Tab-separated table of C-alpha atoms in Angstrom:
chain	number	residue	atom	x	y	z
A	1	MET	CA	-56.729	-45.401	16.858
A	2	THR	CA	-55.679	-46.741	19.861
A	3	PRO	CA	-52.192	-48.394	20.752
A	4	LEU	CA	-51.891	-51.473	21.355
A	5	ASP	CA	-51.588	-52.980	24.614
A	6	VAL	CA	-48.025	-54.569	24.076
A	7	ASN	CA	-45.809	-53.465	26.610
A	8	LEU	CA	-42.307	-54.658	27.555
A	9	ARG	CA	-41.762	-53.566	30.432
A	10	HIS	CA	-44.762	-56.343	30.993
A	11	LEU	CA	-43.415	-59.029	29.147
A	12	ILE	CA	-39.932	-58.497	30.529
A	13	GLU	CA	-41.593	-58.612	34.444
A	14	GLN	CA	-43.932	-61.780	33.148
A	15	LEU	CA	-40.823	-63.049	31.775
A	16	ASP	CA	-38.701	-62.953	35.342
A	17	ALA	CA	-41.211	-63.958	36.908
A	18	ASP	CA	-41.989	-66.688	35.164
A	19	LEU	CA	-38.558	-67.356	35.327
A	20	ALA	CA	-36.969	-66.544	39.116
A	21	ASP	CA	-34.352	-69.191	39.348
A	22	ALA	CA	-33.270	-69.214	35.836
A	23	ASP	CA	-30.002	-67.996	34.936
A	24	ALA	CA	-29.626	-65.708	32.035
A	25	LEU	CA	-28.758	-67.995	29.139
A	26	THR	CA	-32.220	-70.052	30.174
A	27	LYS	CA	-33.852	-66.506	30.195
A	28	VAL	CA	-32.087	-65.139	26.534
A	29	THR	CA	-33.668	-68.894	25.299
A	30	GLU	CA	-36.991	-67.904	26.447
A	31	ALA	CA	-37.014	-64.343	25.436
A	32	GLN	CA	-36.770	-65.507	22.264
A	33	GLN	CA	-39.181	-68.154	22.024
A	34	ARG	CA	-41.650	-65.598	23.175
A	35	ALA	CA	-41.361	-63.841	20.746
A	36	ARG	CA	-41.460	-65.625	17.858
A	37	SER	CA	-44.951	-66.569	19.671
A	38	LEU	CA	-45.626	-62.972	19.339
A	39	SER	CA	-44.713	-62.905	15.820
A	40	GLY	CA	-47.142	-66.379	15.437
A	41	ILE	CA	-50.127	-64.592	17.219
A	42	GLY	CA	-49.421	-61.793	14.526
A	43	ASP	CA	-49.049	-63.964	11.298
A	44	GLN	CA	-52.892	-65.523	12.840
A	45	LEU	CA	-54.182	-61.737	12.995
A	46	ILE	CA	-53.615	-60.704	9.959
A	47	ASP	CA	-55.391	-63.887	8.855
A	48	HIS	CA	-58.246	-63.672	10.455
A	49	PHE	CA	-58.459	-59.775	8.633
A	50	VAL	CA	-57.493	-60.830	5.216
A	51	GLN	CA	-60.631	-63.626	5.530
A	52	ARG	CA	-62.903	-61.368	6.590
A	53	ALA	CA	-61.601	-58.268	4.069
A	54	ARG	CA	-62.336	-61.117	1.154
A	55	GLU	CA	-65.820	-62.330	2.838
A	56	GLY	CA	-66.527	-58.255	2.720
A	57	GLY	CA	-65.876	-58.502	-1.538
A	58	THR	CA	-62.275	-57.210	-1.279
A	59	SER	CA	-60.763	-58.138	-4.184
A	60	TRP	CA	-56.547	-59.931	-4.463
A	61	SER	CA	-55.477	-56.902	-5.981
A	62	GLN	CA	-56.729	-54.646	-3.135
A	63	LEU	CA	-55.231	-56.722	-0.399
A	64	GLY	CA	-52.159	-57.035	-2.199
A	65	GLU	CA	-51.665	-53.567	-2.510
A	66	ALA	CA	-52.705	-53.450	1.548
A	67	LEU	CA	-49.887	-55.690	2.201
A	68	GLY	CA	-47.296	-54.252	0.318
A	69	VAL	CA	-47.117	-57.335	-1.902
A	70	SER	CA	-48.335	-58.594	-5.557
A	71	LYS	CA	-51.891	-60.070	-6.221
A	72	GLN	CA	-50.306	-63.299	-7.536
A	73	ALA	CA	-48.139	-63.463	-3.566
A	74	ALA	CA	-51.695	-62.865	-1.659
A	75	GLN	CA	-53.338	-65.687	-3.174
A	76	GLN	CA	-49.982	-67.815	-3.188
A	77	ARG	CA	-50.103	-67.223	0.253
A	78	TRP	CA	-54.047	-67.298	1.913
A	79	VAL	CA	-55.910	-69.239	-0.712
A	80	PRO	CA	-56.801	-72.519	0.525
A	81	GLY	CA	-55.843	-75.458	-1.847
A	82	LYS	CA	-53.105	-73.492	-3.485
A	83	SER	CA	-50.834	-72.427	-0.157
A	84	GLY	CA	-52.391	-75.367	1.432
A	85	ASN	CA	-53.341	-73.390	4.659
A	86	LEU	CA	-56.477	-75.011	6.075
A	87	PHE	CA	-56.376	-72.465	8.753
A	88	SER	CA	-57.777	-69.492	6.800
A	89	ARG	CA	-60.530	-71.976	6.690
A	90	PHE	CA	-61.104	-71.975	10.527
A	91	THR	CA	-63.908	-69.862	12.031
A	92	ASP	CA	-62.926	-67.904	14.990
A	93	ARG	CA	-63.692	-70.239	17.552
A	94	ALA	CA	-61.652	-73.010	15.548
A	95	ARG	CA	-58.998	-71.046	15.628
A	96	HIS	CA	-59.925	-70.507	18.895
A	97	VAL	CA	-59.027	-74.009	19.655
A	98	VAL	CA	-55.876	-74.186	17.970
A	99	VAL	CA	-54.135	-71.437	20.188
A	100	LEU	CA	-55.734	-73.044	23.391
A	101	ALA	CA	-54.499	-76.408	22.280
A	102	GLU	CA	-50.746	-74.926	21.347
A	103	ALA	CA	-50.921	-73.041	24.150
A	104	ARG	CA	-51.594	-75.946	27.086
A	105	ALA	CA	-48.716	-77.247	25.387
A	106	ARG	CA	-46.416	-75.053	26.142
A	107	GLU	CA	-48.324	-74.723	29.509
A	108	LEU	CA	-47.205	-78.808	30.203
A	109	ARG	CA	-44.171	-78.873	28.596
A	110	HIS	CA	-44.899	-81.279	26.073
A	111	GLY	CA	-42.798	-81.152	23.111
A	112	ARG	CA	-45.598	-81.691	20.394
A	113	VAL	CA	-49.460	-80.287	20.479
A	114	ASP	CA	-50.992	-83.594	19.619
A	115	THR	CA	-54.984	-84.810	20.135
A	116	GLU	CA	-55.361	-84.279	23.414
A	117	HIS	CA	-54.039	-81.284	23.804
A	118	MET	CA	-56.868	-80.579	20.651
A	119	LEU	CA	-59.529	-81.771	22.764
A	120	ALA	CA	-58.282	-80.009	25.817
A	121	GLY	CA	-58.558	-76.600	23.387
A	122	LEU	CA	-61.586	-77.667	22.073
A	123	VAL	CA	-63.401	-78.185	25.266
A	124	GLY	CA	-61.813	-74.935	26.627
A	125	GLU	CA	-63.812	-73.170	23.761
A	126	GLU	CA	-66.993	-73.059	25.434
A	127	GLU	CA	-69.187	-71.502	23.318
A	128	GLY	CA	-68.422	-73.450	20.354
A	129	ILE	CA	-70.941	-76.034	18.997
A	130	GLY	CA	-68.183	-78.627	19.489
A	131	ALA	CA	-67.916	-78.632	22.409
A	132	GLN	CA	-71.564	-78.253	23.537
A	133	ALA	CA	-71.829	-81.190	21.910
A	134	VAL	CA	-69.119	-82.995	23.568
A	135	PHE	CA	-70.424	-81.837	27.119
A	136	ALA	CA	-74.505	-82.504	26.387
A	137	LEU	CA	-72.886	-86.095	25.050
A	138	ALA	CA	-70.366	-87.001	28.190
A	139	GLY	CA	-72.612	-85.112	30.172
A	140	SER	CA	-70.222	-82.309	31.829
A	141	LYS	CA	-67.326	-80.553	30.868
A	142	GLU	CA	-66.313	-81.620	33.787
A	143	ALA	CA	-66.106	-85.214	33.452
A	144	VAL	CA	-63.808	-85.206	29.921
A	145	GLU	CA	-61.678	-82.490	32.336
A	146	ARG	CA	-61.833	-85.469	34.271
A	147	ALA	CA	-60.504	-88.359	31.112
A	148	LEU	CA	-57.922	-85.727	30.319
A	149	GLY	CA	-56.098	-85.030	32.976
A	150	PRO	CA	-54.093	-88.451	32.583
A	151	VAL	CA	-52.587	-87.763	29.208
A	152	LEU	CA	-52.037	-83.972	30.428
A	153	ALA	CA	-49.351	-84.770	32.818
A	154	PRO	CA	-46.584	-82.344	33.374
A	155	GLY	CA	-43.538	-83.382	31.100
A	156	THR	CA	-39.725	-82.323	30.379
A	157	ASP	CA	-39.537	-80.451	27.172
A	158	ASN	CA	-38.188	-77.393	26.265
A	159	PRO	CA	-40.604	-76.191	23.339
A	160	PRO	CA	-40.233	-73.727	21.349
A	161	ALA	CA	-42.332	-70.667	20.578
A	162	HIS	CA	-44.088	-72.379	17.617
A	163	VAL	CA	-45.166	-76.198	19.248
A	164	PRO	CA	-45.350	-78.309	16.383
A	165	PHE	CA	-48.260	-80.804	15.522
A	166	THR	CA	-48.194	-84.375	15.936
A	167	ASP	CA	-48.670	-86.440	12.616
A	168	LEU	CA	-51.944	-87.294	14.011
A	169	ASN	CA	-52.914	-84.226	14.869
A	170	LYS	CA	-51.753	-83.125	11.443
A	171	GLN	CA	-54.516	-85.488	9.851
A	172	VAL	CA	-57.292	-84.524	12.467
A	173	PHE	CA	-56.748	-81.056	10.530
A	174	LYS	CA	-57.119	-82.879	7.262
A	175	GLU	CA	-60.012	-85.276	8.659
A	176	SER	CA	-61.603	-81.669	10.233
A	177	LEU	CA	-61.577	-80.391	6.071
A	178	ASN	CA	-62.967	-83.629	4.771
A	179	VAL	CA	-65.635	-83.601	7.022
A	180	ALA	CA	-66.935	-79.948	6.040
A	181	LEU	CA	-66.778	-80.722	2.527
A	182	GLU	CA	-69.139	-83.503	3.193
A	183	MET	CA	-71.263	-81.499	5.595
A	184	GLY	CA	-71.422	-78.932	2.477
A	185	HIS	CA	-70.036	-76.778	4.440
A	186	ASN	CA	-66.691	-74.436	2.961
A	187	TYR	CA	-65.401	-72.751	6.375
A	188	ILE	CA	-63.914	-75.338	9.026
A	189	GLY	CA	-65.880	-74.824	12.769
A	190	THR	CA	-65.479	-76.785	16.034
A	191	GLU	CA	-68.153	-78.994	14.943
A	192	HIS	CA	-65.626	-80.300	12.256
A	193	ILE	CA	-62.521	-80.527	14.657
A	194	LEU	CA	-64.716	-82.231	17.198
A	195	LEU	CA	-65.321	-85.172	14.421
A	196	GLY	CA	-62.283	-84.905	12.798
A	197	LEU	CA	-60.593	-85.937	16.293
A	198	LEU	CA	-63.036	-88.969	16.003
A	199	ARG	CA	-62.253	-89.921	12.733
A	200	VAL	CA	-58.291	-89.984	14.197
A	201	PRO	CA	-59.488	-93.607	16.713
A	202	SER	CA	-55.502	-94.107	16.845
A	203	GLY	CA	-55.298	-90.540	19.136
A	204	LYS	CA	-55.534	-90.320	22.217
A	205	ALA	CA	-58.621	-87.718	22.094
A	206	ALA	CA	-60.661	-90.600	20.469
A	207	GLN	CA	-59.786	-92.829	22.910
A	208	ILE	CA	-61.056	-90.301	25.553
A	209	LEU	CA	-63.864	-89.469	23.705
A	210	GLU	CA	-65.757	-92.567	23.196
A	211	GLN	CA	-64.672	-93.774	26.843
A	212	ALA	CA	-67.270	-90.657	27.877
A	213	GLY	CA	-69.731	-92.173	25.248
A	214	VAL	CA	-69.193	-89.658	22.612
A	215	THR	CA	-69.196	-91.883	19.791
A	216	TYR	CA	-68.245	-90.474	15.915
A	217	GLN	CA	-72.010	-91.513	15.029
A	218	ALA	CA	-73.255	-89.774	18.024
A	219	ALA	CA	-71.243	-86.546	17.696
A	220	HIS	CA	-72.524	-86.344	14.314
A	221	ALA	CA	-76.175	-86.957	15.161
A	222	GLU	CA	-76.014	-84.310	18.095
A	223	LEU	CA	-74.241	-81.583	15.566
A	224	ILE	CA	-76.780	-82.253	12.936
A	225	LYS	CA	-79.698	-80.949	15.581
A	226	ARG	CA	-77.996	-78.365	16.745
A	227	ILE	CA	-76.985	-76.972	13.300
A	228	ASP	CA	-81.043	-76.991	12.423
A	229	ALA	CA	-81.761	-75.816	15.196
A	230	ILE	CA	-79.463	-72.677	14.808
A	231	LEU	CA	-81.419	-72.537	11.378
A	232	THR	CA	-84.637	-73.066	12.121
A	233	ALA	CA	-83.791	-69.846	14.605
A	234	ARG	CA	-81.697	-67.718	12.666
A	235	ARG	CA	-84.585	-68.401	9.582
A	236	ALA	CA	-87.226	-67.148	12.094
A	237	GLU	CA	-85.665	-64.197	12.697
A	238	ALA	CA	-84.803	-63.482	9.200
A	239	LYS	CA	-88.879	-63.767	8.270
A	240	GLN	CA	-89.758	-61.651	11.202
A	241	ALA	CA	-86.755	-58.699	9.306
A	242	GLY	CA	-88.463	-59.043	6.688
A	243	GLY	CA	-86.062	-61.420	4.445
A	244	THR	CA	-87.302	-64.329	3.065
A	245	GLY	CA	-85.204	-66.716	5.522
A	246	GLU	CA	-82.599	-67.986	3.100
A	247	GLY	CA	-78.885	-66.301	2.356
A	248	GLY	CA	-77.919	-64.632	5.641
A	249	ALA	CA	-80.566	-67.696	7.524
A	250	ASN	CA	-78.667	-70.703	5.843
A	251	GLN	CA	-75.181	-70.176	8.400
A	252	ALA	CA	-74.352	-72.051	10.911
A	253	GLU	CA	-71.543	-71.658	13.563
A	254	GLY	CA	-68.678	-70.353	10.513
A	255	ALA	CA	-71.013	-67.420	9.557
A	256	GLY	CA	-71.912	-66.850	13.494
A	257	GLU	CA	-68.192	-66.792	14.445
A	258	GLY	CA	-67.709	-64.337	11.639
A	259	GLY	CA	-66.392	-67.145	8.935
A	260	ALA	CA	-67.343	-68.680	5.618
A	261	GLU	CA	-71.297	-69.300	4.888
A	262	GLN	CA	-72.272	-72.463	4.653
A	263	GLN	CA	-73.069	-73.714	1.098
A	264	GLY	CA	-76.448	-74.465	0.262
A	265	ALA	CA	-79.896	-74.445	3.398
A	266	GLY	CA	-78.443	-78.594	4.279
A	267	ALA	CA	-75.720	-79.307	7.169
């Protein structure tokens, strides 16, 4: 097995380079924040492989044994609805959107991850169906980034390792889940995040998107068109392979990212 590519010397050198003129105590504080951030990424790594194992048929008893906890403890931590852990429903690309959003907030020294950071993360995940729909409706990625510029100016906060989400952003996550369920999907992909952002009109992201011509109705129609195209292509592939065109073909972005299978053929 290849050793983890996490090198203490590199982490030290990077912190020293980033804070070359800082005093010792400032570096201690920053080191603590970065350590917590690494821990958070580790949690996300576990979340990803737990979800993958479940999709492969691994039981909660087996997972609990592998994790060194009881079956009940594993379910409490990872079953959506029991723990309120929406993240376990996220596709790989949707999770990357969140990672990019938090990274942008930290980079800009903003104390909270708000909807504009989520939009920046969404367009940063260029292969996601959500970003592709935005680019198609707004004209280009650059057009959205220009509109984001004024609200993503550098701040002066000293954000913690896990930059907290604003209440508006938490509402975006809830709306993303609602949209997914309404569309008959049991995963949350980048398409649902886009529609979730647009369902929170008081957020800066929704305002920027609408000014760029990305309204809820237009985005929904564009996403349905793209999902239908994906399903059509996968049915054709399944038919050529001798399948029925159903089952594995009835998957949208979530399945393509290793996420949960879409419920039914409709999107």
